[in-house]
Amino acid sequence: MGEPKIVVVDYHKGNLSSVVRGLARAGAVACTSDDPEQIRNADGLVIPGVGAFYDAIAFMRQSGEADAVLDAVAAGTPLLGICLGLQLFFERGNEGVPADEGAVADGNTPEQAGGPWVDGLGIMRGSCTRLKSSRLKVPHVGWDQVHMTPAGAADPLLTGFAEGANMYFTHSYAVADDADAADVLARTHYTRSFPCIVRHGNVWGCQFHPEKSSALGQRILKNFVSIVEGAGR
């Protein structure tokens, strides 16, 4: 198929050039786009990690990007989420949700429900919530260890990845413990144990930033490009 075309989904929240450069170094033709048709027709997709859950999903829904991403996933297109991009895969999040706009589950007050909540893309089961600690600093910023599950050790995204390797994180929210264990490829321990690499079918996500994680992060991007190449054959 030649070099695969990978579209980095642009939801107008920041500079995405480091992700594009990393994918290009990994052998892909990479570009950013906010055009739903370009998103639907890409060989592979990346949702990057910029901004807050509510703002990102609101823009993706209003612009048609959310439907385009879900259509592409249903058609078998490989998708990689980075940081916030991973969080958007889940059923709901409570980052940046205006009190008068979010939904509250089970008739509880927002405080009781941990909300208000906004729906994510719903590709994976679970919630995304704030990291909390009286001892450790939040946001979680810097290099931290990634501990693979047995499924992670066998996954093509993590070919050549070392157990316990340090990757670069910068986030205040993470997937909660209501995620489906079958979707978790790796965990990191900071304020709590949270999924830091996930997979559901043709959808993968990394809570850390591979494009900022030196040679091993570049390896993950290269592995993703290989997955896209394989899907196009």
mmCIF file of N, CA and C in Angstrom, residues 82-83 86-87 131 139-147 161 164-174 186-190 192 194-197 205-213:
data_model
loop_
_atom_site.group_PDB
_atom_site.id
_atom_site.type_symbol
_atom_site.label_atom_id
_atom_site.label_comp_id
_atom_site.label_asym_id
_atom_site.label_seq_id
_atom_site.Cartn_x
_atom_site.Cartn_y
_atom_site.Cartn_z
ATOM 1 N N ILE A 82 -3.870 9.517 22.298
ATOM 2 C CA ILE A 82 -2.746 9.930 23.133
ATOM 3 C C ILE A 82 -3.263 10.849 24.229
ATOM 4 N N CYS A 83 -2.985 10.500 25.498
ATOM 5 C CA CYS A 83 -3.350 11.315 26.664
ATOM 6 C C CYS A 83 -4.856 11.569 26.679
ATOM 7 N N LEU A 86 -6.897 9.189 24.536
ATOM 8 C CA LEU A 86 -7.279 7.920 25.164
ATOM 9 C C LEU A 86 -8.529 8.113 26.015
ATOM 10 N N GLN A 87 -8.572 9.158 26.822
ATOM 11 C CA GLN A 87 -9.699 9.361 27.743
ATOM 12 C C GLN A 87 -11.019 9.508 26.985
ATOM 13 N N LEU A 131 -7.048 12.700 39.177
ATOM 14 C CA LEU A 131 -6.112 12.124 40.139
ATOM 15 C C LEU A 131 -6.143 12.971 41.410
ATOM 16 N N PRO A 139 -1.043 18.292 38.620
ATOM 17 C CA PRO A 139 -0.897 17.261 37.600
ATOM 18 C C PRO A 139 0.306 16.329 37.810
ATOM 19 N N HIS A 140 0.165 15.143 37.250
ATOM 20 C CA HIS A 140 1.238 14.160 37.170
ATOM 21 C C HIS A 140 2.077 14.515 35.945
ATOM 22 N N VAL A 141 3.264 15.041 36.178
ATOM 23 C CA VAL A 141 4.125 15.499 35.087
ATOM 24 C C VAL A 141 5.502 14.869 35.236
ATOM 25 N N GLY A 142 5.965 14.234 34.174
ATOM 26 C CA GLY A 142 7.311 13.684 34.171
ATOM 27 C C GLY A 142 7.331 12.220 33.748
ATOM 28 N N TRP A 143 8.482 11.592 33.957
ATOM 29 C CA TRP A 143 8.700 10.216 33.525
ATOM 30 C C TRP A 143 8.222 9.251 34.606
ATOM 31 N N ASP A 144 7.493 8.218 34.197
ATOM 32 C CA ASP A 144 6.993 7.237 35.152
ATOM 33 C C ASP A 144 6.915 5.871 34.482
ATOM 34 N N GLN A 145 6.852 4.835 35.329
ATOM 35 C CA GLN A 145 6.956 3.468 34.824
ATOM 36 C C GLN A 145 5.631 2.947 34.263
ATOM 37 N N VAL A 146 5.776 2.124 33.229
ATOM 38 C CA VAL A 146 4.651 1.471 32.564
ATOM 39 C C VAL A 146 4.770 -0.033 32.805
ATOM 40 N N HIS A 147 3.751 -0.613 33.450
ATOM 41 C CA HIS A 147 3.768 -2.033 33.803
ATOM 42 C C HIS A 147 2.739 -2.776 32.957
ATOM 43 N N PHE A 161 8.878 -3.297 23.493
ATOM 44 C CA PHE A 161 8.698 -2.417 24.641
ATOM 45 C C PHE A 161 9.109 -3.150 25.911
ATOM 46 N N GLY A 164 8.205 -2.098 32.628
ATOM 47 C CA GLY A 164 8.684 -1.108 33.592
ATOM 48 C C GLY A 164 9.380 0.086 32.967
ATOM 49 N N ALA A 165 9.328 0.205 31.656
ATOM 50 C CA ALA A 165 9.985 1.332 30.985
ATOM 51 C C ALA A 165 9.354 2.649 31.425
ATOM 52 N N ASN A 166 10.156 3.693 31.421
ATOM 53 C CA ASN A 166 9.681 5.031 31.783
ATOM 54 C C ASN A 166 9.221 5.780 30.543
ATOM 55 N N MET A 167 8.015 6.358 30.628
ATOM 56 C CA MET A 167 7.468 7.174 29.551
ATOM 57 C C MET A 167 7.040 8.519 30.133
ATOM 58 N N TYR A 168 6.837 9.503 29.251
ATOM 59 C CA TYR A 168 6.587 10.868 29.704
ATOM 60 C C TYR A 168 5.082 11.147 29.802
ATOM 61 N N PHE A 169 4.649 11.533 31.005
ATOM 62 C CA PHE A 169 3.245 11.824 31.298
ATOM 63 C C PHE A 169 3.073 13.311 31.599
ATOM 64 N N THR A 170 1.920 13.844 31.260
ATOM 65 C CA THR A 170 1.505 15.156 31.761
ATOM 66 C C THR A 170 -0.027 15.210 31.739
ATOM 67 N N HIS A 171 -0.643 14.980 32.912
ATOM 68 C CA HIS A 171 -2.105 14.886 32.980
ATOM 69 C C HIS A 171 -2.570 15.006 34.431
ATOM 70 N N SER A 172 -3.842 15.422 34.583
ATOM 71 C CA SER A 172 -4.494 15.480 35.891
ATOM 72 C C SER A 172 -5.633 14.478 36.004
ATOM 73 N N TYR A 173 -6.076 13.927 34.883
ATOM 74 C CA TYR A 173 -7.185 12.973 34.851
ATOM 75 C C TYR A 173 -6.691 11.660 34.264
ATOM 76 N N ALA A 174 -7.375 10.572 34.643
ATOM 77 C CA ALA A 174 -6.995 9.249 34.148
ATOM 78 C C ALA A 174 -8.208 8.338 34.182
ATOM 79 N N ALA A 186 -1.633 -2.026 29.987
ATOM 80 C CA ALA A 186 -0.585 -1.618 30.936
ATOM 81 C C ALA A 186 -1.167 -0.638 31.940
ATOM 82 N N ARG A 187 -0.481 -0.559 33.089
ATOM 83 C CA ARG A 187 -0.895 0.350 34.159
ATOM 84 C C ARG A 187 0.303 1.154 34.644
ATOM 85 N N THR A 188 0.001 2.326 35.205
ATOM 86 C CA THR A 188 0.995 3.146 35.900
ATOM 87 C C THR A 188 0.441 3.451 37.287
ATOM 88 N N HIS A 189 1.327 3.555 38.261
ATOM 89 C CA HIS A 189 0.921 3.785 39.649
ATOM 90 C C HIS A 189 1.352 5.200 40.067
ATOM 91 N N TYR A 190 0.368 6.102 40.161
ATOM 92 C CA TYR A 190 0.634 7.469 40.643
ATOM 93 C C TYR A 190 -0.669 8.001 41.213
ATOM 94 N N ARG A 192 -2.972 6.584 42.279
ATOM 95 C CA ARG A 192 -3.709 5.327 42.216
ATOM 96 C C ARG A 192 -3.178 4.540 41.021
ATOM 97 N N PHE A 194 -3.728 3.268 37.501
ATOM 98 C CA PHE A 194 -4.652 3.589 36.413
ATOM 99 C C PHE A 194 -4.160 2.972 35.101
ATOM 100 N N PRO A 195 -5.092 2.612 34.204
ATOM 101 C CA PRO A 195 -4.698 2.101 32.897
ATOM 102 C C PRO A 195 -3.936 3.178 32.115
ATOM 103 N N CYS A 196 -2.749 2.831 31.638
ATOM 104 C CA CYS A 196 -1.977 3.804 30.846
ATOM 105 C C CYS A 196 -1.824 3.380 29.391
ATOM 106 N N ILE A 197 -2.145 2.120 29.065
ATOM 107 C CA ILE A 197 -2.267 1.684 27.676
ATOM 108 C C ILE A 197 -3.506 0.802 27.600
ATOM 109 N N GLY A 205 -4.853 3.132 22.949
ATOM 110 C CA GLY A 205 -4.625 4.428 23.571
ATOM 111 C C GLY A 205 -3.459 4.385 24.544
ATOM 112 N N CYS A 206 -2.728 5.498 24.634
ATOM 113 C CA CYS A 206 -1.615 5.668 25.584
ATOM 114 C C CYS A 206 -1.892 6.916 26.417
ATOM 115 N N GLN A 207 -1.869 6.777 27.753
ATOM 116 C CA GLN A 207 -2.048 7.955 28.598
ATOM 117 C C GLN A 207 -0.815 8.859 28.556
ATOM 118 N N PHE A 208 0.349 8.281 28.382
ATOM 119 C CA PHE A 208 1.587 9.059 28.231
ATOM 120 C C PHE A 208 1.688 9.588 26.801
ATOM 121 N N HIS A 209 2.718 10.392 26.555
ATOM 122 C CA HIS A 209 2.946 10.975 25.233
ATOM 123 C C HIS A 209 4.095 10.246 24.535
ATOM 124 N N PRO A 210 3.819 9.321 23.622
ATOM 125 C CA PRO A 210 4.916 8.645 22.934
ATOM 126 C C PRO A 210 5.784 9.605 22.126
ATOM 127 N N GLU A 211 5.166 10.659 21.600
ATOM 128 C CA GLU A 211 5.932 11.612 20.780
ATOM 129 C C GLU A 211 6.906 12.435 21.617
ATOM 130 N N LYS A 212 6.796 12.367 22.953
ATOM 131 C CA LYS A 212 7.715 13.079 23.846
ATOM 132 C C LYS A 212 8.532 12.115 24.700
ATOM 133 N N SER A 213 8.498 10.823 24.350
ATOM 134 C CA SER A 213 9.101 9.790 25.200
ATOM 135 C C SER A 213 10.318 9.115 24.568
#
